[in-house]
Short mmCIF file of C-alpha atoms in Angstrom, two decimals:
data_model
loop_
_atom_site.label_atom_id
_atom_site.label_comp_id
_atom_site.label_asym_id
_atom_site.label_seq_id
_atom_site.Cartn_x
_atom_site.Cartn_y
_atom_site.Cartn_z
CA UNK A 1 112.06 68.12 115.45
CA UNK A 2 111.86 71.85 116.17
CA UNK A 3 109.00 72.57 118.48
CA UNK A 4 106.46 75.52 117.45
CA UNK A 5 103.89 77.33 119.56
CA UNK A 6 101.19 80.21 118.69
CA UNK A 7 101.93 83.28 120.70
CA UNK A 8 98.91 85.92 120.99
CA UNK A 9 99.04 89.33 121.34
CA UNK A 10 95.89 90.99 121.80
CA UNK A 11 94.59 94.40 123.44
CA UNK A 12 91.42 95.23 125.25
CA UNK A 13 90.38 99.16 126.41
CA UNK A 14 90.45 100.25 129.75
CA UNK A 15 87.76 102.58 131.27
CA UNK A 16 89.70 105.54 130.63
CA UNK A 17 89.89 104.80 127.02
CA UNK A 18 93.49 103.45 127.01
CA UNK A 19 94.98 100.48 125.22
CA UNK A 20 95.82 97.45 127.37
CA UNK A 21 98.21 95.02 126.06
CA UNK A 22 97.84 91.42 126.89
CA UNK A 23 99.64 88.14 125.81
CA UNK A 24 99.16 84.45 125.92
CA UNK A 25 100.47 81.49 124.45
CA UNK A 26 99.85 77.78 123.85
CA UNK A 27 103.08 76.95 125.76
CA UNK A 28 103.66 78.74 128.91
CA UNK A 29 107.13 80.58 129.13
CA UNK A 30 109.32 83.62 129.73
CA UNK A 31 109.47 85.94 126.80
CA UNK A 32 107.58 86.45 123.62
CA UNK A 33 109.06 86.32 119.95
CA UNK A 34 108.25 89.83 119.08
CA UNK A 35 110.13 93.01 118.77
CA UNK A 36 108.25 94.46 121.74
CA UNK A 37 110.73 95.28 124.05
CA UNK A 38 108.72 95.67 126.87
CA UNK A 39 107.59 91.97 126.83
CA UNK A 40 110.92 90.15 126.28
CA UNK A 41 111.28 89.04 129.89
CA UNK A 42 107.80 88.79 130.84
CA UNK A 43 105.76 85.49 131.95
CA UNK A 44 103.55 84.49 128.88
CA UNK A 45 100.49 82.08 130.28
CA UNK A 46 100.03 79.08 128.23
CA UNK A 47 95.93 79.19 128.21
CA UNK A 48 95.58 79.34 124.51
CA UNK A 49 93.76 76.15 123.67
CA UNK A 50 92.81 77.02 120.18
CA UNK A 51 94.51 80.24 118.72
CA UNK A 52 91.66 80.23 116.19
CA UNK A 53 89.85 78.85 113.23
CA UNK A 54 89.78 81.63 110.86
CA UNK A 55 88.49 81.95 106.96
CA UNK A 56 89.77 84.49 104.87
CA UNK A 57 88.95 85.14 101.24
CA UNK A 58 89.53 87.48 98.17
CA UNK A 59 85.61 87.75 97.73
CA UNK A 60 83.80 85.45 99.54
CA UNK A 61 84.00 81.68 100.14
CA UNK A 62 84.22 80.02 96.82
CA UNK A 63 83.73 83.12 95.07
CA UNK A 64 85.73 84.98 92.20
CA UNK A 65 84.00 88.44 91.99
CA UNK A 66 81.33 90.20 93.97
CA UNK A 67 81.96 92.04 97.38
CA UNK A 68 84.70 91.47 99.90
CA UNK A 69 82.94 89.45 102.95
CA UNK A 70 84.78 90.12 106.23
CA UNK A 71 86.59 87.00 107.38
CA UNK A 72 85.32 85.74 110.89
CA UNK A 73 86.63 83.05 113.43
CA UNK A 74 86.87 82.16 117.04
CA UNK A 75 89.78 81.62 119.47
CA UNK A 76 89.56 79.07 122.63
CA UNK A 77 91.53 80.25 126.05
CA UNK A 78 91.43 77.80 129.05
CA UNK A 79 89.68 78.86 132.14
CA UNK A 80 88.75 75.93 133.96
CA UNK A 81 90.43 77.48 137.01
CA UNK A 82 88.76 80.94 136.42
CA UNK A 83 92.01 82.64 135.86
CA UNK A 84 90.21 84.30 132.94
CA UNK A 85 86.87 85.33 134.51
CA UNK A 86 87.86 89.00 134.28
CA UNK A 87 87.38 88.72 130.55
CA UNK A 88 83.90 88.94 131.39
CA UNK A 89 83.96 92.90 131.55
CA UNK A 90 86.85 93.52 129.16
CA UNK A 91 85.87 95.78 126.28
CA UNK A 92 87.73 93.88 123.52
CA UNK A 93 85.37 95.23 120.64
CA UNK A 94 87.92 96.58 117.97
CA UNK A 95 91.06 95.69 119.83
CA UNK A 96 93.72 94.03 117.89
CA UNK A 97 94.46 90.32 117.95
CA UNK A 98 97.57 88.78 116.42
CA UNK A 99 98.82 85.18 116.10
CA UNK A 100 102.43 84.48 115.76
CA UNK A 101 104.14 81.10 115.40
CA UNK A 102 107.04 80.94 117.18
CA UNK A 103 110.04 78.49 117.67
CA UNK A 104 109.11 77.55 121.54
CA UNK A 105 112.66 76.17 122.51
CA UNK A 106 114.31 79.68 121.73
CA UNK A 107 111.80 82.22 120.73
CA UNK A 108 113.48 85.17 118.77
CA UNK A 109 112.02 87.46 116.30
CA UNK A 110 113.66 85.99 113.17
CA UNK A 111 111.82 82.54 114.35
CA UNK A 112 108.69 84.33 114.25
CA UNK A 113 105.68 84.46 111.87
CA UNK A 114 102.83 86.59 111.73
CA UNK A 115 100.05 84.39 110.53
CA UNK A 116 96.98 86.54 111.19
CA UNK A 117 96.48 90.23 112.27
CA UNK A 118 92.99 90.64 113.01
CA UNK A 119 90.13 92.45 115.44
CA UNK A 120 88.09 91.00 118.05
CA UNK A 121 84.42 91.71 118.47
CA UNK A 122 83.43 90.05 121.87
CA UNK A 123 84.03 87.16 124.47
CA UNK A 124 82.07 84.38 125.72
CA UNK A 125 83.09 83.40 129.53
CA UNK A 126 82.23 80.01 130.60
CA UNK A 127 83.25 77.69 133.45
CA UNK A 128 85.71 76.14 131.07
CA UNK A 129 86.78 78.41 128.42
CA UNK A 130 86.71 81.88 127.09
CA UNK A 131 85.67 81.94 123.85
CA UNK A 132 86.82 85.12 121.36
CA UNK A 133 84.96 85.87 118.56
CA UNK A 134 87.63 87.11 115.89
CA UNK A 135 87.28 89.42 112.82
CA UNK A 136 89.67 90.35 109.82
CA UNK A 137 91.25 93.72 109.61
CA UNK A 138 88.47 94.80 107.20
CA UNK A 139 85.99 95.30 109.75
CA UNK A 140 87.72 98.46 110.83
CA UNK A 141 85.96 99.86 107.49
CA UNK A 142 82.48 98.82 108.60
CA UNK A 143 81.51 102.03 110.04
CA UNK A 144 79.96 105.34 108.61
CA UNK A 145 81.86 106.81 105.53
CA UNK A 146 79.96 110.30 106.13
CA UNK A 147 80.50 110.87 110.03
CA UNK A 148 79.72 114.64 109.44
CA UNK A 149 76.16 115.78 109.41
CA UNK A 150 74.03 118.87 108.66
CA UNK A 151 73.29 120.65 112.06
CA UNK A 152 69.90 121.99 110.74
CA UNK A 153 70.93 125.23 112.22
CA UNK A 154 70.35 127.75 109.51
CA UNK A 155 68.75 130.95 110.43
CA UNK A 156 67.84 132.16 106.67
CA UNK A 157 68.65 133.80 104.40
CA UNK A 158 72.21 132.83 106.50
CA UNK A 159 73.90 129.39 107.08
CA UNK A 160 74.63 126.22 105.33
CA UNK A 161 73.56 123.53 107.54
CA UNK A 162 70.17 123.26 106.32
CA UNK A 163 66.93 123.58 108.56
CA UNK A 164 65.55 120.82 110.71
CA UNK A 165 62.71 120.56 108.06
CA UNK A 166 64.89 119.62 105.21
CA UNK A 167 68.46 118.62 106.09
CA UNK A 168 69.07 118.37 109.88
CA UNK A 169 70.73 115.27 111.09
CA UNK A 170 71.34 113.92 107.30
CA UNK A 171 75.04 113.12 106.25
CA UNK A 172 76.93 115.80 104.28
CA UNK A 173 77.79 113.99 100.91
CA UNK A 174 81.33 113.22 99.65
CA UNK A 175 82.73 112.98 96.00
CA UNK A 176 85.77 110.74 95.24
CA UNK A 177 86.83 110.70 91.34
CA UNK A 178 84.75 111.44 88.44
CA UNK A 179 80.84 111.30 89.33
CA UNK A 180 78.44 112.09 86.58
CA UNK A 181 74.92 113.77 86.90
CA UNK A 182 74.85 113.84 90.98
CA UNK A 183 72.24 115.91 92.88
CA UNK A 184 73.71 118.30 95.16
CA UNK A 185 72.41 119.19 98.57
CA UNK A 186 70.62 122.33 99.00
CA UNK A 187 71.97 123.78 102.09
CA UNK A 188 70.73 127.23 101.73
CA UNK A 189 67.12 127.49 99.88
CA UNK A 190 67.20 131.46 100.35
CA UNK A 191 70.76 132.15 98.94
CA UNK A 192 70.81 129.15 96.58
CA UNK A 193 73.79 127.44 97.59
CA UNK A 194 74.17 123.79 96.97
CA UNK A 195 77.01 121.50 98.45
CA UNK A 196 78.62 118.47 96.84
CA UNK A 197 81.12 117.32 99.71
CA UNK A 198 80.71 118.41 102.92
CA UNK A 199 83.31 116.22 104.00
CA UNK A 200 86.26 117.02 102.33
CA UNK A 201 85.64 119.67 100.19
CA UNK A 202 87.23 120.08 96.70
CA UNK A 203 90.92 118.76 96.51
CA UNK A 204 93.67 119.85 93.99
CA UNK A 205 92.55 119.38 90.47
CA UNK A 206 88.91 119.36 91.10
CA UNK A 207 86.22 120.29 88.15
CA UNK A 208 82.59 120.93 88.05
CA UNK A 209 79.96 121.35 85.61
CA UNK A 210 76.76 122.59 87.10
CA UNK A 211 73.46 121.71 85.01
CA UNK A 212 69.92 123.20 85.28
CA UNK A 213 67.48 120.54 83.77
CA UNK A 214 70.84 119.48 82.01
CA UNK A 215 71.47 122.84 80.39
CA UNK A 216 74.93 124.03 81.47
CA UNK A 217 75.22 126.85 83.39
CA UNK A 218 78.08 129.53 83.14
CA UNK A 219 80.72 130.05 85.89
CA UNK A 220 80.84 133.52 87.15
CA UNK A 221 84.38 134.88 86.11
CA UNK A 222 84.73 136.60 89.60
CA UNK A 223 86.72 133.78 90.59
CA UNK A 224 85.97 131.17 93.60
CA UNK A 225 85.04 132.27 96.75
CA UNK A 226 87.25 132.34 99.70
CA UNK A 227 85.39 131.59 102.45
CA UNK A 228 81.68 130.89 103.82
CA UNK A 229 81.22 134.64 104.51
CA UNK A 230 82.30 135.50 101.39
CA UNK A 231 80.13 133.12 99.27
CA UNK A 232 76.84 134.18 101.75
CA UNK A 233 77.68 137.86 101.09
CA UNK A 234 78.37 137.91 97.21
CA UNK A 235 75.85 136.59 94.93
CA UNK A 236 77.11 135.56 91.37
CA UNK A 237 75.80 136.94 88.27
CA UNK A 238 72.20 136.10 87.51
CA UNK A 239 72.19 132.87 85.51
CA UNK A 240 75.93 132.06 86.69
CA UNK A 241 77.19 130.23 89.53
CA UNK A 242 80.45 130.43 91.79
CA UNK A 243 82.37 127.91 93.95
CA UNK A 244 83.83 127.94 97.44
CA UNK A 245 85.97 125.14 96.83
CA UNK A 246 87.08 124.45 100.42
CA UNK A 247 83.51 124.01 101.56
CA UNK A 248 82.71 122.02 98.34
CA UNK A 249 79.75 124.31 97.76
CA UNK A 250 78.57 126.72 94.91
CA UNK A 251 76.09 129.32 94.64
CA UNK A 252 73.46 130.45 91.99
CA UNK A 253 72.92 133.79 90.88
CA UNK A 254 69.28 133.08 90.17
CA UNK A 255 66.78 130.42 90.73
CA UNK A 256 67.14 127.31 88.66
CA UNK A 257 64.15 126.61 86.25
CA UNK A 258 64.52 122.68 86.67
CA UNK A 259 66.40 120.19 88.79
CA UNK A 260 70.11 121.09 89.53
CA UNK A 261 72.67 118.31 88.87
CA UNK A 262 76.52 118.24 88.52
CA UNK A 263 79.32 116.38 87.01
CA UNK A 264 82.41 116.72 89.65
CA UNK A 265 85.71 115.44 89.55
CA UNK A 266 87.41 115.38 92.88
CA UNK A 267 90.85 113.90 92.69
CA UNK A 268 91.48 111.01 95.45
CA UNK A 269 95.13 111.56 96.06
CA UNK A 270 95.71 115.04 97.65
CA UNK A 271 95.65 114.76 101.39
CA UNK A 272 94.89 111.08 101.37
CA UNK A 273 97.40 108.10 100.27
CA UNK A 274 100.41 108.44 98.18
CA UNK A 275 101.87 105.08 99.21
CA UNK A 276 100.52 103.73 95.77
CA UNK A 277 102.20 100.83 94.09
CA UNK A 278 102.34 101.18 91.11
CA UNK A 279 102.28 105.13 91.26
CA UNK A 280 99.13 106.48 89.89
CA UNK A 281 98.90 108.23 86.58
CA UNK A 282 96.05 110.24 87.38
CA UNK A 283 94.37 110.75 90.90
CA UNK A 284 91.10 109.15 89.67
CA UNK A 285 92.41 105.54 89.23
CA UNK A 286 90.76 102.86 91.47
CA UNK A 287 93.45 102.31 93.58
CA UNK A 288 93.92 106.08 94.54
CA UNK A 289 90.13 105.97 95.25
CA UNK A 290 90.46 102.95 97.34
CA UNK A 291 93.47 104.58 99.31
CA UNK A 292 91.52 108.00 99.73
CA UNK A 293 88.82 106.09 101.36
CA UNK A 294 91.07 104.34 103.79
CA UNK A 295 92.54 107.73 104.78
CA UNK A 296 89.17 109.12 105.24
CA UNK A 297 88.26 106.22 107.50
CA UNK A 298 91.29 106.94 109.73
CA UNK A 299 94.35 105.10 108.58
CA UNK A 300 96.99 108.09 108.63
CA UNK A 301 99.29 106.62 106.18
CA UNK A 302 97.54 103.95 103.92
CA UNK A 303 99.81 102.00 101.43
CA UNK A 304 98.01 100.59 98.27
CA UNK A 305 99.86 97.77 96.48
CA UNK A 306 97.79 97.18 93.48
CA UNK A 307 98.25 93.79 91.31
CA UNK A 308 95.86 95.22 88.65
CA UNK A 309 96.90 95.13 85.06
CA UNK A 310 95.02 98.10 84.64
CA UNK A 311 94.10 100.79 86.90
CA UNK A 312 91.01 102.56 85.19
CA UNK A 313 89.51 105.75 86.55
CA UNK A 314 86.54 105.76 88.44
CA UNK A 315 84.16 107.81 90.82
CA UNK A 316 81.92 107.06 93.48
CA UNK A 317 79.47 109.91 95.28
CA UNK A 318 78.54 108.78 98.69
CA UNK A 319 75.44 109.97 100.38
CA UNK A 320 73.13 108.42 102.96
CA UNK A 321 74.35 106.06 105.38
CA UNK A 322 76.80 104.23 103.59
CA UNK A 323 79.75 102.61 105.49
CA UNK A 324 83.59 102.78 103.99
CA UNK A 325 83.29 98.75 103.57
CA UNK A 326 80.21 99.37 101.44
CA UNK A 327 81.85 102.29 99.35
CA UNK A 328 85.28 100.00 98.90
CA UNK A 329 83.40 97.08 97.81
CA UNK A 330 81.16 98.92 95.09
CA UNK A 331 84.65 100.52 93.99
CA UNK A 332 86.53 96.97 93.67
CA UNK A 333 83.62 94.78 92.38
CA UNK A 334 83.44 96.86 89.30
CA UNK A 335 87.15 95.83 88.33
CA UNK A 336 86.51 91.96 89.84
CA UNK A 337 89.39 92.62 92.23
CA UNK A 338 89.52 91.42 95.80
CA UNK A 339 91.39 93.30 98.50
CA UNK A 340 92.73 92.62 101.91
CA UNK A 341 94.99 93.65 104.34
CA UNK A 342 98.75 92.23 104.50
CA UNK A 343 98.86 89.97 107.60
CA UNK A 344 101.76 91.65 108.71
CA UNK A 345 100.39 95.06 108.66
CA UNK A 346 97.41 97.18 109.68
CA UNK A 347 98.02 99.87 106.68
CA UNK A 348 99.15 97.72 103.63
CA UNK A 349 96.04 97.20 101.20
CA UNK A 350 96.65 94.50 98.89
CA UNK A 351 94.56 94.74 95.81
CA UNK A 352 94.43 91.51 93.39
CA UNK A 353 92.47 90.93 90.59
CA UNK A 354 91.44 87.26 89.06
CA UNK A 355 93.88 86.26 86.44
CA UNK A 356 94.63 83.00 84.39
CA UNK A 357 97.15 80.98 86.72
CA UNK A 358 98.48 79.21 83.80
CA UNK A 359 100.31 82.46 82.73
CA UNK A 360 101.60 83.60 86.12
CA UNK A 361 104.73 82.67 88.02
CA UNK A 362 104.00 79.88 90.93
CA UNK A 363 105.45 80.86 94.17
CA UNK A 364 105.31 77.16 95.55
CA UNK A 365 104.73 73.47 94.45
CA UNK A 366 102.74 71.28 96.52
CA UNK A 367 102.68 67.29 95.89
CA UNK A 368 101.04 64.26 97.20
CA UNK A 369 103.92 64.02 99.91
CA UNK A 370 102.87 67.44 101.72
CA UNK A 371 99.06 67.38 100.96
CA UNK A 372 96.77 66.44 103.77
CA UNK A 373 93.48 66.23 102.20
CA UNK A 374 92.44 67.57 98.47
CA UNK A 375 88.65 67.60 97.53
CA UNK A 376 87.08 69.27 94.71
CA UNK A 377 84.50 72.36 95.37
CA UNK A 378 81.59 73.84 93.36
CA UNK A 379 81.80 77.23 92.91
CA UNK A 380 80.03 79.90 94.69
CA UNK A 381 79.51 82.08 91.74
CA UNK A 382 76.11 82.76 89.87
CA UNK A 383 77.66 80.75 87.07
CA UNK A 384 78.45 77.77 89.39
CA UNK A 385 81.80 77.55 87.25
CA UNK A 386 80.18 76.74 83.95
CA UNK A 387 81.79 78.18 80.86
CA UNK A 388 80.26 81.80 80.25
CA UNK A 389 79.59 82.93 76.72
CA UNK A 390 78.94 86.40 77.23
CA UNK A 391 80.05 89.04 79.79
CA UNK A 392 78.16 92.47 80.36
CA UNK A 393 80.02 95.36 82.02
CA UNK A 394 77.90 98.47 82.95
CA UNK A 395 79.90 101.70 83.40
CA UNK A 396 79.50 105.62 83.42
CA UNK A 397 77.12 105.56 86.49
CA UNK A 398 74.24 108.25 86.29
CA UNK A 399 73.68 109.28 89.70
CA UNK A 400 70.35 110.92 89.06
CA UNK A 401 67.79 109.48 86.74
CA UNK A 402 65.68 111.96 84.44
CA UNK A 403 62.97 111.64 81.90
CA UNK A 404 62.53 113.72 79.00
CA UNK A 405 59.72 116.21 80.11
CA UNK A 406 62.14 116.97 83.00
CA UNK A 407 64.60 118.58 80.52
CA UNK A 408 62.97 120.58 77.98
CA UNK A 409 65.62 121.70 75.14
CA UNK A 410 68.16 119.05 75.95
CA UNK A 411 69.85 116.92 73.51
CA UNK A 412 68.70 113.63 72.39
CA UNK A 413 72.00 112.35 73.92
CA UNK A 414 71.28 114.19 77.19
CA UNK A 415 67.81 112.38 77.15
CA UNK A 416 69.37 108.83 76.62
CA UNK A 417 72.01 109.24 79.13
CA UNK A 418 70.07 110.49 81.96
CA UNK A 419 67.25 108.10 81.38
CA UNK A 420 69.27 105.22 82.75
CA UNK A 421 71.78 104.58 85.50
CA UNK A 422 74.40 103.12 83.32
CA UNK A 423 76.21 102.74 79.76
CA UNK A 424 76.55 98.94 78.68
CA UNK A 425 79.67 97.08 77.29
CA UNK A 426 79.22 93.57 76.05
CA UNK A 427 81.93 90.75 74.89
CA UNK A 428 80.51 87.54 73.98
CA UNK A 429 81.45 84.31 72.24
CA UNK A 430 78.13 82.35 71.04
CA UNK A 431 80.47 79.47 69.80
CA UNK A 432 80.85 78.54 73.51
CA UNK A 433 76.97 77.46 73.79
CA UNK A 434 77.80 74.74 71.15
CA UNK A 435 79.24 72.72 73.87
CA UNK A 436 77.67 74.45 76.88
CA UNK A 437 73.90 75.05 75.46
CA UNK A 438 73.09 76.70 78.76
CA UNK A 439 76.17 78.46 79.02
CA UNK A 440 75.43 81.52 81.42
CA UNK A 441 76.31 85.38 80.94
CA UNK A 442 77.98 87.45 83.91
CA UNK A 443 76.68 91.07 84.75
CA UNK A 444 79.23 93.26 86.40
CA UNK A 445 77.78 96.78 87.78
CA UNK A 446 81.09 99.15 87.97
CA UNK A 447 82.21 102.67 88.65
CA UNK A 448 84.53 102.55 85.67
CA UNK A 449 84.03 105.89 84.02
CA UNK A 450 85.29 105.13 80.08
CA UNK A 451 83.68 103.07 77.70
CA UNK A 452 87.23 101.80 76.64
CA UNK A 453 88.36 100.96 80.16
CA UNK A 454 84.74 98.97 80.74
CA UNK A 455 85.04 97.24 77.46
CA UNK A 456 88.66 95.96 78.21
CA UNK A 457 87.33 94.60 81.55
CA UNK A 458 84.46 92.70 79.74
CA UNK A 459 87.01 91.22 77.41
CA UNK A 460 89.33 90.19 80.08
CA UNK A 461 86.68 88.37 81.97
CA UNK A 462 85.13 86.72 79.19
CA UNK A 463 88.99 85.51 78.44
CA UNK A 464 88.61 84.08 82.13
CA UNK A 465 85.15 82.82 82.28
CA UNK A 466 84.99 81.09 78.92
CA UNK A 467 86.27 77.68 79.75
CA UNK A 468 85.92 75.50 82.50
CA UNK A 469 87.59 76.29 85.69
CA UNK A 470 88.08 73.83 88.91
CA UNK A 471 88.18 74.92 92.42
CA UNK A 472 89.66 72.74 95.27
CA UNK A 473 90.10 72.88 98.87
CA UNK A 474 93.74 71.84 99.60
CA UNK A 475 94.83 71.09 103.52
CA UNK A 476 98.74 71.35 103.96
CA UNK A 477 100.56 71.84 107.32
CA UNK A 478 101.06 75.61 108.23
CA UNK A 479 104.59 75.23 108.53
CA UNK A 480 105.31 74.56 104.51
CA UNK A 481 103.20 77.52 103.22
CA UNK A 482 106.13 79.98 102.21
CA UNK A 483 103.37 82.64 101.41
CA UNK A 484 100.69 84.27 103.62
CA UNK A 485 99.32 86.25 100.59
CA UNK A 486 95.93 85.79 99.05
CA UNK A 487 96.21 86.03 95.21
CA UNK A 488 99.36 83.91 94.94
CA UNK A 489 99.75 81.06 92.81
CA UNK A 490 100.78 77.92 93.28
CA UNK A 491 101.74 74.65 91.31
CA UNK A 492 99.73 71.33 92.60
CA UNK A 493 100.83 67.89 91.13
CA UNK A 494 98.24 65.07 92.67
CA UNK A 495 97.25 61.57 91.52
CA UNK A 496 93.76 62.29 91.04
CA UNK A 497 91.38 64.86 88.89
CA UNK A 498 94.10 64.95 86.07
CA UNK A 499 96.67 66.88 88.12
CA UNK A 500 99.34 64.15 87.97
CA UNK A 501 101.41 66.29 85.28
CA UNK A 502 100.75 69.60 87.86
CA UNK A 503 98.76 72.49 87.54
CA UNK A 504 98.76 75.97 88.24
CA UNK A 505 96.12 77.63 90.59
CA UNK A 506 95.57 81.02 92.12
CA UNK A 507 94.72 80.97 95.89
CA UNK A 508 91.67 83.07 96.54
CA UNK A 509 90.83 81.79 99.83
CA UNK A 510 92.50 80.07 102.96
CA UNK A 511 91.03 78.78 106.38
CA UNK A 512 93.72 78.63 109.40
CA UNK A 513 93.10 75.86 111.99
CA UNK A 514 95.70 76.74 114.73
CA UNK A 515 95.11 73.81 116.77
CA UNK A 516 95.66 71.33 113.86
CA UNK A 517 98.72 73.55 112.53
CA UNK A 518 97.12 73.52 109.16
CA UNK A 519 95.71 75.89 106.52
CA UNK A 520 93.17 74.93 103.91
CA UNK A 521 93.65 76.92 100.79
CA UNK A 522 91.24 77.35 97.90
CA UNK A 523 92.44 76.78 94.78
CA UNK A 524 91.10 78.36 91.27
CA UNK A 525 92.09 77.64 87.86
#
């Protein structure tokens, strides 16, 4: 039988800020199964006792919706001789950590499979071992999404950086997609200048509606400003406004009578991700916005591979101390989709919504002969796996709540809209309660813009949750798992739990134990 080992490629940061690559394995030898030509003849120390115990999930352990929780794990290296004591001073945080399963006797790129491509957080050096704490790649998005802040340096009436008393030190906002009734930053109180996006400005295809106490203001016919100086020098006509697109700003021609709010559409593709599969029909679709967030985080060429049946138009307005991870989760949980980075890439983001496995194509069969262990799990969703009778999807987010007394002259529809944060659609089947009298309901907060798209999502989720669903933890040898992707579909034939005739499941999680050379797949269906 061919002997396989696990090779580790990892990187630390030197005192000068450069990347220093390091290579270890479970088997000491020369040459590493890698396309990295610089290390083909390098001696690889066999110091890896445990390449890692790493858990990855589409949402969170045992869940089928909600925010994507970062995966965690730990690797153990041999250090009884003190050979790795230097690790105590290494800067490992955010350095990459790649696990490859390699044919030990004759290593080559063709016999190498990338199992895990993640990040390190820190290490713990002891007399016997070096324990490295691991994170999956989505940790790279757990950083400030609004890094540009107001300097607070206005020398009124000049400037658009606010003053130390109002905006100094606060994050500049950003708008992606369709955002309704947002409150802009008041960046110059003397010249009545407001800013909606100080991180990227308005992108090609933008549109704007400005309200004063929900009365629509007229755009000045003089055209857009060409620069900040142009905007500061030339006031609009009284009662109107003009826009400086590059700065994400607009200026009023006279003092407002009430609160200034805006509807802003800022397309997501321009200057960002164009590697969208399938191609976006509009640049406000959910996977286009996800690509834009990845691009703004520093990923130069993000590729979004979406398995959403429908990509509804959405929008998110970012303010305050929000992280990219929080923004991505708010966007994706509204369409009940999980997301993760391709194990063999640091730029390919895969998006997968929950789907009924019965109607999908299975990529692999598992039977008693190759299953090490198989046990039922209790769902970690709020409904605990009990059939659901009603799904509520909240959509059309209103970013500024206003009451009727603030909206003199506003229509009843406007008063109703601004008085609540979301609109609501419902999909229900009361007949479910006949068999399941305590059947719960599911409520989803989304960033979906249109009622029809929200209704489609509610109907889709009810069809998935209105019947009894099972979850199982299935442990199998790593060597036989032909797909590394979460969200794939497999068929299980097992002598217990009514599975003797075979049943399809969706893989919603996996936990690698490289020391045992096994993986536990979390199955739903």
